[in-house]
Coordinates of C-alpha atoms and ligand atoms in Angstrom, one line a residue:
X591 CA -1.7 8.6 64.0
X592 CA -3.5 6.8 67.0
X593 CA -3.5 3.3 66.0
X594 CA -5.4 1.7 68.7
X595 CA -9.0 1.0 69.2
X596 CA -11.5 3.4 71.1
X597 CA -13.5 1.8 73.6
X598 CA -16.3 4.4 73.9
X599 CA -17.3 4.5 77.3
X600 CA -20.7 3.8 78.8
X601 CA -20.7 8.0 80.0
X602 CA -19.8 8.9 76.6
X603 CA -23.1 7.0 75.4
X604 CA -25.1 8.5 78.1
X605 CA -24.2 12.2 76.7
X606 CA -25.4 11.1 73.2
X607 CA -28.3 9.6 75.2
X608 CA -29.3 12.8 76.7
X609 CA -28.9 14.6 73.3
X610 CA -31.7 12.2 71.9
X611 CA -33.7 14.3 74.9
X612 CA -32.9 17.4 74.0
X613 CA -34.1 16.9 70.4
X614 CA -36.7 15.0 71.9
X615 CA -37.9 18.0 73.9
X616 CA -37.9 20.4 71.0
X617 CA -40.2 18.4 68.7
X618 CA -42.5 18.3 72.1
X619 CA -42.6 22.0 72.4
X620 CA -43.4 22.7 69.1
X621 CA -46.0 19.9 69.6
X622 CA -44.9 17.7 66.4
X623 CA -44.1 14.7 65.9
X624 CA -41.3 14.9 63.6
X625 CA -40.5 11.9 60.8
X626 CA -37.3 11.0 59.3
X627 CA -36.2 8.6 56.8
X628 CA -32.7 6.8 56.5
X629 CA -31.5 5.3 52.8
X630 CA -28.8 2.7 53.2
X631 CA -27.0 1.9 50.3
X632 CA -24.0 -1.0 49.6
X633 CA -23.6 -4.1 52.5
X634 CA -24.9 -6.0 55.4
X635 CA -22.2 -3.5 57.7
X636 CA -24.4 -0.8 56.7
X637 CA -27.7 -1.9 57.0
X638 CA -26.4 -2.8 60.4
X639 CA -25.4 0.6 61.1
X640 CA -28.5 2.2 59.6
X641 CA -30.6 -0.4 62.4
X642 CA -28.5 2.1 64.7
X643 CA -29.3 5.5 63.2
X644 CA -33.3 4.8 63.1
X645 CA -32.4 2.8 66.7
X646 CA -31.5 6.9 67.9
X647 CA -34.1 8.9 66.1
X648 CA -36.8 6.6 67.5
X649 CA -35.2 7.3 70.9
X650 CA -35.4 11.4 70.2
X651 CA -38.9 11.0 69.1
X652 CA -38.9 10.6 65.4
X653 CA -41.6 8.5 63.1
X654 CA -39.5 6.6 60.8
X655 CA -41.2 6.8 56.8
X656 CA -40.2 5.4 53.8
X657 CA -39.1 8.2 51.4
X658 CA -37.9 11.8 51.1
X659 CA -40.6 13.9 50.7
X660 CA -41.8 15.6 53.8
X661 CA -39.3 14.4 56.2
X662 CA -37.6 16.5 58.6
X663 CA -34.7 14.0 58.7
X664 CA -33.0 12.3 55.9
X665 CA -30.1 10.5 56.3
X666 CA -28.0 8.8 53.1
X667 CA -25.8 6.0 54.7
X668 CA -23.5 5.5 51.6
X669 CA -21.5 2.9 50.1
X670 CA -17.8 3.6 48.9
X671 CA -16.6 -0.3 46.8
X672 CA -17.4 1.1 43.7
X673 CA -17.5 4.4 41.1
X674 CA -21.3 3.3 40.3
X675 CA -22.2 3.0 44.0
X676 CA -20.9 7.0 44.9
X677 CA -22.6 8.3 41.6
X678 CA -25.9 7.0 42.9
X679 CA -25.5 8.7 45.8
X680 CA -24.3 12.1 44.1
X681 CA -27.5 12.0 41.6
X682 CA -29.7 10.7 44.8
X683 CA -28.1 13.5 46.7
X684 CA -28.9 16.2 44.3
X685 CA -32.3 15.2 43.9
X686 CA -32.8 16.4 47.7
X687 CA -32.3 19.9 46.4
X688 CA -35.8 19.8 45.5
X689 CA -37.6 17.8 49.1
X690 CA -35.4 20.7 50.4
X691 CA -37.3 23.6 48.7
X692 CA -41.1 22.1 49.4
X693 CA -39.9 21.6 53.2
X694 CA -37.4 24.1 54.0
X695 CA -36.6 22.6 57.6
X696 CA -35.6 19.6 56.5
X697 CA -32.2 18.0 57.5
X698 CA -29.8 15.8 55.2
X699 CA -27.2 14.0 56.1
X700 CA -24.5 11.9 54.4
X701 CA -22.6 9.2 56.3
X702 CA -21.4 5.3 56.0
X703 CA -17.9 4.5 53.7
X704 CA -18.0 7.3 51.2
X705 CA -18.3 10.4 54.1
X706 CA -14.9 8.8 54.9
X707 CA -12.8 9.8 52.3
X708 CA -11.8 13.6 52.0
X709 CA -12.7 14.0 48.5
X710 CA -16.2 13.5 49.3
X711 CA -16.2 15.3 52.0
X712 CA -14.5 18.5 50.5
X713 CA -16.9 17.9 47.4
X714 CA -20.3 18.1 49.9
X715 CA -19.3 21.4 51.6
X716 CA -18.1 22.6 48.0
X717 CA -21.1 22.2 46.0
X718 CA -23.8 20.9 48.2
X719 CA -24.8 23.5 50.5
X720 CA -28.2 21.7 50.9
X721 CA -26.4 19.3 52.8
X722 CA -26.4 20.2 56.8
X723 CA -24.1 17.5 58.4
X724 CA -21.6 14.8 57.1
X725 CA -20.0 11.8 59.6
X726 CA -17.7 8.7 58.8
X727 CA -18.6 5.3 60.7
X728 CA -16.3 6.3 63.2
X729 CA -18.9 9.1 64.5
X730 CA -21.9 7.0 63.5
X731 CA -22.1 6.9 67.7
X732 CA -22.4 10.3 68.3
X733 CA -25.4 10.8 66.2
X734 CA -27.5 12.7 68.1
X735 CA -24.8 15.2 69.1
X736 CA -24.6 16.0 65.6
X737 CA -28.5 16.6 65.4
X738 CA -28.6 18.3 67.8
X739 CA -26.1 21.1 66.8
X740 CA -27.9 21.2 63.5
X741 CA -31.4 21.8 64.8
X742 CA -30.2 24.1 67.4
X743 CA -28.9 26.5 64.5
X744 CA -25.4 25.6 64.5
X745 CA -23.3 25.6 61.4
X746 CA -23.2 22.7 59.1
X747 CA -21.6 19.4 61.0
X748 CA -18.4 17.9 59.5
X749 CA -17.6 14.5 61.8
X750 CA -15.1 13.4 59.3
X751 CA -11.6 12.9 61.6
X752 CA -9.7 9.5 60.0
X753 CA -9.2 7.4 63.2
X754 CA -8.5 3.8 63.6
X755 CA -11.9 3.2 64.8
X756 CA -14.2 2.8 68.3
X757 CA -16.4 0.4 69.1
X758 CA -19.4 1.6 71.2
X759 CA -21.9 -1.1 73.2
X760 CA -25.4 0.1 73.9
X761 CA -26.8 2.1 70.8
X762 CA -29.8 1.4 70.6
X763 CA -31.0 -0.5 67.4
X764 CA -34.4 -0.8 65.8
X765 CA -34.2 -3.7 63.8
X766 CA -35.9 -4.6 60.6
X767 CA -37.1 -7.6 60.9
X768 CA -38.4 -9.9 64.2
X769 CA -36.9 -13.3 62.4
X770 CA -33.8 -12.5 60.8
X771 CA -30.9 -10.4 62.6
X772 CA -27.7 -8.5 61.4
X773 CA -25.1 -8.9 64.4
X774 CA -21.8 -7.2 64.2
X775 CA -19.3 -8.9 65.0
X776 CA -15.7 -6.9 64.3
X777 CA -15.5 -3.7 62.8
X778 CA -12.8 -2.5 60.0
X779 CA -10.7 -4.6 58.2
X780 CA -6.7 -5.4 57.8
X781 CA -5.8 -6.5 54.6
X782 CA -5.7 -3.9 52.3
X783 CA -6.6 -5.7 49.5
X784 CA -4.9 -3.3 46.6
X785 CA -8.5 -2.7 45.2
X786 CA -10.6 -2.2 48.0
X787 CA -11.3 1.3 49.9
X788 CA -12.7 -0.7 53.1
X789 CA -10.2 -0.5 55.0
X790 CA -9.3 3.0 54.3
X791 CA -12.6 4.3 55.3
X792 CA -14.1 1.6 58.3
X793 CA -10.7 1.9 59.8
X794 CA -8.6 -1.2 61.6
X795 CA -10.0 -4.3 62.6
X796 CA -11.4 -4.5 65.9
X797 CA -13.6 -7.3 67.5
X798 CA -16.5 -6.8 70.1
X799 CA -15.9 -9.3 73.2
X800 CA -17.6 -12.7 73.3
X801 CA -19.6 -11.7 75.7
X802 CA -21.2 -8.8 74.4
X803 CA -22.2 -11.0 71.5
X804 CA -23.7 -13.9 73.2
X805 CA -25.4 -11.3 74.8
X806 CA -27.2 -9.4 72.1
X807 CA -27.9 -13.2 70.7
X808 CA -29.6 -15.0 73.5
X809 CA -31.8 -11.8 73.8
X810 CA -32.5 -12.1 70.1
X811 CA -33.3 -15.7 70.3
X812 CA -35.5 -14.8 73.3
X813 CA -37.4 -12.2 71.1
X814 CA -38.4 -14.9 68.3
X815 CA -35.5 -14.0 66.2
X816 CA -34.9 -17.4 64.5
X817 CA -31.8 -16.7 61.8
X818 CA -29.1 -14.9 62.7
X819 CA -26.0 -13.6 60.3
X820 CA -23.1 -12.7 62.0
X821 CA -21.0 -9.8 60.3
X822 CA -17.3 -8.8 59.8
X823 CA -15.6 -7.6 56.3
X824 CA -13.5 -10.5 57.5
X825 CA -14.8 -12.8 60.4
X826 CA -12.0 -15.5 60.5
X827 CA -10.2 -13.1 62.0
X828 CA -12.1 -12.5 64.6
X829 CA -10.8 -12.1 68.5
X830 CA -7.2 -11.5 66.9
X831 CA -6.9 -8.7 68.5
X832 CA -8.6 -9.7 71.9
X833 CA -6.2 -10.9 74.8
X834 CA -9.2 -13.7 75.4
X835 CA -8.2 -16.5 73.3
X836 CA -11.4 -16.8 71.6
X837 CA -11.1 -17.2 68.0
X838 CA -14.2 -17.5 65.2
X839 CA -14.8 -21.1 65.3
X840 CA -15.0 -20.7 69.3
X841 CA -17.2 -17.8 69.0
X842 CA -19.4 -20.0 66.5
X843 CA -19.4 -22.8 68.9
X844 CA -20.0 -20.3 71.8
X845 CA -23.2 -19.5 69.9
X846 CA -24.5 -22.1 68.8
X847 CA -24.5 -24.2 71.8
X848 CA -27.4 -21.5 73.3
X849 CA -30.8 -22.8 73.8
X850 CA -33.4 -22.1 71.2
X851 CA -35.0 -23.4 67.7
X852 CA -32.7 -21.1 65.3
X853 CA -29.5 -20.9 62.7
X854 CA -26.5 -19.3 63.0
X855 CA -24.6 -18.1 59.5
X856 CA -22.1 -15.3 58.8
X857 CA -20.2 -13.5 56.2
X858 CA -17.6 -12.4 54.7
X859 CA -14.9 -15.3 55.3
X860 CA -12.1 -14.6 54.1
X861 CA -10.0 -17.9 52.2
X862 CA -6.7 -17.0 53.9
X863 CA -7.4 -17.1 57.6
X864 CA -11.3 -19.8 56.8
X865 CA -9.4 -22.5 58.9
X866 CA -10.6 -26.5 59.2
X867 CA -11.5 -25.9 62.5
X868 CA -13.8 -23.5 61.3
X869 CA -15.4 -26.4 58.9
X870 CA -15.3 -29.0 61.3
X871 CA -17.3 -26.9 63.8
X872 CA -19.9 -25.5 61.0
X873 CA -19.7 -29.9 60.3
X874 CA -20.6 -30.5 64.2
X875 CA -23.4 -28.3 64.7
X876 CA -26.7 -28.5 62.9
X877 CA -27.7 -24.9 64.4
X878 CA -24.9 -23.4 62.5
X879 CA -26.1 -23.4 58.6
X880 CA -24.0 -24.8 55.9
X881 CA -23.6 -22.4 53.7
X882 CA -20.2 -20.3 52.9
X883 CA -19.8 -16.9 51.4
X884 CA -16.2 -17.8 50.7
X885 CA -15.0 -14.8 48.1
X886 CA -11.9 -15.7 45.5
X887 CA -12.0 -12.6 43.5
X888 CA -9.7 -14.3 40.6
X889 CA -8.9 -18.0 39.6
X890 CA -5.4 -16.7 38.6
X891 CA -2.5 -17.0 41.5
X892 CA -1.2 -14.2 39.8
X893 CA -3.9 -11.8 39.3
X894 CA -4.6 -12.7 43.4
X895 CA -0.9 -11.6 44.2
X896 CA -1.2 -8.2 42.7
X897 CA -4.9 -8.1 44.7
X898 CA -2.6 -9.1 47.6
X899 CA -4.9 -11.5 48.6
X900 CA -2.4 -14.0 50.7
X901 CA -3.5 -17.4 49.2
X902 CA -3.2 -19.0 45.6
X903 CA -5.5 -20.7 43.6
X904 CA -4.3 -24.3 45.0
X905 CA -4.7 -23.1 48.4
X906 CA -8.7 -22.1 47.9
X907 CA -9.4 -24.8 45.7
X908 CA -8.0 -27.2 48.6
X909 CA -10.0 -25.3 51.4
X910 CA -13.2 -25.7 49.2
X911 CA -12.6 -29.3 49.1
X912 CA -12.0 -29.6 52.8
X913 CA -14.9 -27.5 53.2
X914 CA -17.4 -29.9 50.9
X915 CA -15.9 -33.2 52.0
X916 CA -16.7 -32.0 55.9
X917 CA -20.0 -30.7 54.7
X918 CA -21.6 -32.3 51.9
X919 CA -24.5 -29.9 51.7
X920 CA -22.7 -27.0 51.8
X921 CA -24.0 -23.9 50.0
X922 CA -21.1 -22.1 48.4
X923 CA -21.5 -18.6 47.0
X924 CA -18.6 -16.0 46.2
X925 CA -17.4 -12.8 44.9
X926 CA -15.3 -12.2 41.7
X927 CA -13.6 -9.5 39.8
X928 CA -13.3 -9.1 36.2
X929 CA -10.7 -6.9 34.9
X930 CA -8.3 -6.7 37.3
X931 CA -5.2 -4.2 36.1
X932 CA -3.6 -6.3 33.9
X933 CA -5.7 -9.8 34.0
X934 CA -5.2 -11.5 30.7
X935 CA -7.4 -13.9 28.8
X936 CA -5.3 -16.9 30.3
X937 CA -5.9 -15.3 33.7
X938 CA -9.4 -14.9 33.1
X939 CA -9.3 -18.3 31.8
X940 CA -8.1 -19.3 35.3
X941 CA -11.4 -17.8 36.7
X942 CA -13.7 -19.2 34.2
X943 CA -12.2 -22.9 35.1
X944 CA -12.1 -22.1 38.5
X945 CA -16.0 -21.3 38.4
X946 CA -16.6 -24.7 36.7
X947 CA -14.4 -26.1 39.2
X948 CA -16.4 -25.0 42.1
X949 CA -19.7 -25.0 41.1
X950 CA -20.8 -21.9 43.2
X951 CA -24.3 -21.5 44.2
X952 CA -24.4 -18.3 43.1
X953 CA -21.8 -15.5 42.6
X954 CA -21.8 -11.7 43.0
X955 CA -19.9 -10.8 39.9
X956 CA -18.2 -6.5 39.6
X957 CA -16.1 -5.7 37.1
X958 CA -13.0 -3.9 38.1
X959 CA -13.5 -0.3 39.7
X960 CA -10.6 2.1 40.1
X961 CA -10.9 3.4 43.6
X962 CA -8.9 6.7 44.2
X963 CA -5.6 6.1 46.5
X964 CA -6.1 2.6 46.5
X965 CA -2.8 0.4 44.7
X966 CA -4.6 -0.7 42.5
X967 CA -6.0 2.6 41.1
X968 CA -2.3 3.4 39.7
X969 CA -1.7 0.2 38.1
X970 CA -1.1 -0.2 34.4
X971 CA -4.5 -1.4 33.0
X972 CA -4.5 -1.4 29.0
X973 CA -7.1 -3.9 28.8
X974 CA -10.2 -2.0 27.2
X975 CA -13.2 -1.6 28.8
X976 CA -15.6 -3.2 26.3
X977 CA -12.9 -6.5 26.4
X978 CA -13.9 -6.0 30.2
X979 CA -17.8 -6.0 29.2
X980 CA -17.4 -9.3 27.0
X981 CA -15.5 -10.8 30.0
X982 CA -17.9 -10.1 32.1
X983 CA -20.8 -11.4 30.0
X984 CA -19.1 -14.8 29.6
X985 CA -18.2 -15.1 32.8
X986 CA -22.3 -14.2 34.0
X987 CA -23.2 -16.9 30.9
X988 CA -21.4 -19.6 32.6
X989 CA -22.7 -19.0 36.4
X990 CA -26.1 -18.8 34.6
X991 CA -26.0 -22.2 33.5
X992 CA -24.2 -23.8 36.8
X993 CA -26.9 -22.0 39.1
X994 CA -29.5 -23.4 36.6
X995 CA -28.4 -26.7 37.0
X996 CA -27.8 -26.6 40.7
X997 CA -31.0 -25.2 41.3
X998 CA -31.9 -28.5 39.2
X999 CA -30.8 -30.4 41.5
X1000 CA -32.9 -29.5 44.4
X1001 CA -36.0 -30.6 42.6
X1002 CA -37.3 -33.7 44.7
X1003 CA -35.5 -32.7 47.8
X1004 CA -37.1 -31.7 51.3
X1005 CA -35.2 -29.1 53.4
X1006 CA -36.4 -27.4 56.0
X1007 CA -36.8 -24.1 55.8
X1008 CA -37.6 -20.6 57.2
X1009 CA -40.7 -19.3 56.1
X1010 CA -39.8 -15.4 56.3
X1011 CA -43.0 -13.3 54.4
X1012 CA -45.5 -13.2 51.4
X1013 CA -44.7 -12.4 48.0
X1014 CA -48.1 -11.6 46.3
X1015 CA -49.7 -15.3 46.4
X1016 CA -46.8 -16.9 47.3
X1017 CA -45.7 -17.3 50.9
X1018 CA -41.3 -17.0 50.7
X1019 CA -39.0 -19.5 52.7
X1020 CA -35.1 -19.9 53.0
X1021 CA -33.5 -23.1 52.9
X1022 CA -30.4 -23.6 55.6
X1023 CA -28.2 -22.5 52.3
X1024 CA -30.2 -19.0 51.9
X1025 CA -32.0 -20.2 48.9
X1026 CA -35.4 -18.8 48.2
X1027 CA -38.1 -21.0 47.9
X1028 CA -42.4 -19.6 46.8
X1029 CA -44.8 -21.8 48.1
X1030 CA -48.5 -22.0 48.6
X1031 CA -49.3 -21.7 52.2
X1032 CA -51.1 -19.6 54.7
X1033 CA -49.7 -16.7 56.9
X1034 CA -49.7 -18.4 59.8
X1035 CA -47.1 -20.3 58.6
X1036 CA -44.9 -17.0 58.6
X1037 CA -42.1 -17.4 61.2
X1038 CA -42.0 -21.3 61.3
X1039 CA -39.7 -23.3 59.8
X1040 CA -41.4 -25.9 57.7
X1041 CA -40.1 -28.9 55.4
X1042 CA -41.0 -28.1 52.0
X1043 CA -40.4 -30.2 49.1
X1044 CA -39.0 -28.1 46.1
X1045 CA -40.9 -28.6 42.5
X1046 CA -39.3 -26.8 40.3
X1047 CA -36.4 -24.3 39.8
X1048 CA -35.3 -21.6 38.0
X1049 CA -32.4 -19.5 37.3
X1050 CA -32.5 -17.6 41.0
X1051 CA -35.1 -19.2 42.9
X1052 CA -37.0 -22.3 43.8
X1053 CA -40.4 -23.4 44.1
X1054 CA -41.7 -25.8 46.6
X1055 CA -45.1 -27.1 48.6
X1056 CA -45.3 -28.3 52.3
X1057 CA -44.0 -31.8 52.5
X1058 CA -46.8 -33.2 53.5
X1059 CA -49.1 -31.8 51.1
X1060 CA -46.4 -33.3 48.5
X1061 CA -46.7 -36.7 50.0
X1062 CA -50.6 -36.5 49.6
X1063 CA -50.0 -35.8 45.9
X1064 CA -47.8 -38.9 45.1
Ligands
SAH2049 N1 -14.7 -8.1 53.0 C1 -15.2 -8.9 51.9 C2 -15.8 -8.1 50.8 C3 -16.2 -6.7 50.9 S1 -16.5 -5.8 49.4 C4 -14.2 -9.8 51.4 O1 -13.0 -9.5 51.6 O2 -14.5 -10.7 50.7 C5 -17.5 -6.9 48.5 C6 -17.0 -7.3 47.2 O3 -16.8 -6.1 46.3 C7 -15.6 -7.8 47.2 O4 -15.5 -9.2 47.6 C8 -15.1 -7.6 45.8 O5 -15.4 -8.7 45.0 C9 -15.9 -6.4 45.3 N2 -15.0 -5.2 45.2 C10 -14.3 -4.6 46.2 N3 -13.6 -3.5 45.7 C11 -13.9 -3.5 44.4 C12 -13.4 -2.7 43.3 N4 -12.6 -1.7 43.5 N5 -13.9 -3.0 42.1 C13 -14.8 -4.0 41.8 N6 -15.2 -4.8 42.8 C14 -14.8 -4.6 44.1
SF4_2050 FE1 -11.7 -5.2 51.1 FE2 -10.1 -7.2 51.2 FE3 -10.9 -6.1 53.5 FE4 -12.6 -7.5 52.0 S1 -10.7 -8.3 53.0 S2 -13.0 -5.6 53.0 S3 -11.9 -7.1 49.9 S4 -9.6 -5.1 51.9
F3S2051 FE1 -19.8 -0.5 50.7 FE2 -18.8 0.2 52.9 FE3 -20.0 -2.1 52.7 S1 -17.9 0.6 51.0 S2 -19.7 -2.6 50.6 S3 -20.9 -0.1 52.5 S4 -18.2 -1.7 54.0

């Protein structure tokens, strides 16, 4: 197989630019505007991604809508990381049958991680005939080619080729939001951890050049766009693969160093390559936010071995500590699997003191999730599920209590933060950390960031009033 990176070239895009115009010109001479509606299940990458689907349909005419019914287009951009995530998308998938029968000329398609494993694929033009067209992320760019063929009466589409990857400049995107911004930043990912299917369906890692990413920021910042997240299944090892020299921390300081009133953050860091200079140049720069998504996925060195994860408990307990002693305010959230093959209690014990240890934030918690041709899927695992479930509920019980009491703690303080939208009578802010804040306030307020005094807290969020509105009151 071809193991290097596709650069796809500016022509290539202006083909699949040209097929927007085609399906553009149909819908005019039919004298419709035609609608379509995109679904995006599973992470940031793919949200990303589906900015890029709607980016093409608005560019071949299409009037994005927010569900199923009626539209001529709907696209399911699916997740892969876990059994529950795919059987969403099968029920979801089946339940099109029926949009499919009140509007015949409707058009589904199924991309993102799951259309890139063959058993999906095989399984769609099996039993799914509703179905007209399924792509991987590697086709993702060649979109409206695959339209195209479809509306134009050709035979269902199948874009499923395994490939090490492209990355394409230029799609256009139509973003989701005017103050907060998803940009990519590599594509893929390397280290086969023996659980995960991500690299066996986004292909190698490849990074975009620096300079097409300070590009697409400063013209975000120009638009308004105020918070910006940076994304990568693994960003410290970004520019690895570039002959530049740029690494993450210089891409970090790269951004952060343009002009403008916003933050920078970025996930997912992963411990084995999340370097000191990375911490000292989130320390240096207030533009870049202090908060970590740094994942650990067991507290037990040898649980992380089998995950081949490259680093041991001392080593991430010592980066954390680096990490807060450079950043005192850091925000630290993380991933974490329960049930591993073969994690014992005394290995889950690890975890649990590891947890305490830390004192995350917050933690995205999954219990274990055999993923077909992935190592991990043929190890021995004779721990039962329901010791699994009680696992799981313990471990949930003691993050509980440490978010509680974290939360706690910012009762008193003032942070500034982004005020980002209303939630019924409630106007919603971020603090630098990602923490969500309801406060009484007017919409004008919406897209500024504003110091708020937080007081009181709950499990998950925060509740706060403007800061000088709380000085008035003592
Ligand atoms: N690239 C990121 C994570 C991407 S997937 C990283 O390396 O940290 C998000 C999370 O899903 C992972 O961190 C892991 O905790 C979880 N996950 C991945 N595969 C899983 C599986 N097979 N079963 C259960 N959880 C899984
Ligand atoms: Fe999956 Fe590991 Fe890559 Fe993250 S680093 S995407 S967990 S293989
Ligand atoms: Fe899911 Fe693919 Fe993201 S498998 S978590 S959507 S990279």
């Amino acid at each position: 197989m071809n193991t290097k990176t596709t650069v796809i070239s500016q022509e290539e895009l202006e083909h699949q630019f040209a097929y927007c115009d085609k399906i553009a010109a149909y819908w005019q001479s039919r004298r419709q505007v035609p609608t379509a509606y995109v679904e995006t299940y599973g992470c940031q990458q793919n949200e990303a991604d589906s900015e890029k689907l709607r980016g093409y349909l608005i560019q071949s005419g299409y009037r994005m809508i927010s569900e199923a019914e009626g539209a001529d287009v709907v696209i399911l951009n699916t997740c892969a990381i876990r059994e529950h995530a795919e059987q969403r998308v099968f029920g979801n998938l089946g339940a099109l049958t029926h949009t499919k029968r009140r509007h015949p000329a409707q058009k589904i398609f199924l991309c993102g991680c799951m259309a890139g494993q063959e058993v999906v694929s095989s399984r769609i033009k099996a039993s799914y005939p509703h179905v007209d067209g399924v792509f991987s992320t590697h086709h993702l760019w060649q979109f409206p080619e695959i339209l195209w063929k479809v509306l134009d009466g050709k035979k269902r589409q199948f874009y499923i080729t395994d490939e090490p990857g492209s990355i394409a400049e230029g799609i256009p995107q139509q973003r989701d939001s005017q103050l907060k911004a998803w940009v990519s930043i590599m594509y893929g990912c390397n280290n086969f951890c023996t659980y995960c299917i991500v690299p066996y369906v986004r292909g190698r890692e490849r990074s975009r050049q620096p300079e097409d990413i300070l590009r697409e920021c400063r013209a975000l910042i120009e638009s308004g766009v105020k918070d910006i997240t940076l994304l990568g299944q693994n960003v410290n090892s970004y520019g690895k693969d570039l002959s530049c020299g740029v690494d993450f921390a210089d891409l970090l300081e790269q951004i952060a160093q343009i002009p403008g009133d916003f933050l920078i953050r970025f996930m997912t860091s992963h411990p084995r390559d999340a370097s000191n200079k990375l911490f000292d140049t989130m320390a240096k720069y207030d533009k870049i936010a202090k908060q970590l998504h740094l994942p650990f996925q067991s507290g037990s060195s040898r649980i992380l071995k089998a995950m081949n994860r490259h680093y041991d408990r001392e080593t991430y307990l010592e980066k954390v500590r680096y990490a807060k002693q450079v950043m005192p305010s850091l925000v630290l959230t993380s991933d974490v699997i329960v049930g591993f093959p073969g994690e014992t209690e005394e290995d889950f014990a690890q975890t649990l003191s590891l947890i305490e240890q830390v004192h995350y934030d917050s933690l995205f918690t999954f219990i274990f999730s055999p993923r077909p041709g992935t190592p991990a899927a043929s190890m021995e695992d004779p721990t039962p599920k329901e010791e699994k479930n009680r696992r799981f509920d313990r471990l949930c019980a003691l993050q509980n209590a440490i978010s509680e009491q974290v939360h706690q703690n910012y009762v008193g303080k003032t942070m500034r933060c982004l005020v980002d939208g209303r939630d019924k009578e409630f106007l919603t802010a971020r603090t630098e950390g990602g923490r969500l804040v309801r406060f009484q306030g007017c919409d004008s307020l919406i897209g500024s960031f504003q110091n708020l005094t937080i007081t009181g807290a709950t499990t998950w969020s925060l509740t706060g009033e403007l800061a000088e509105q709380a000085a008035n009151h003592r």
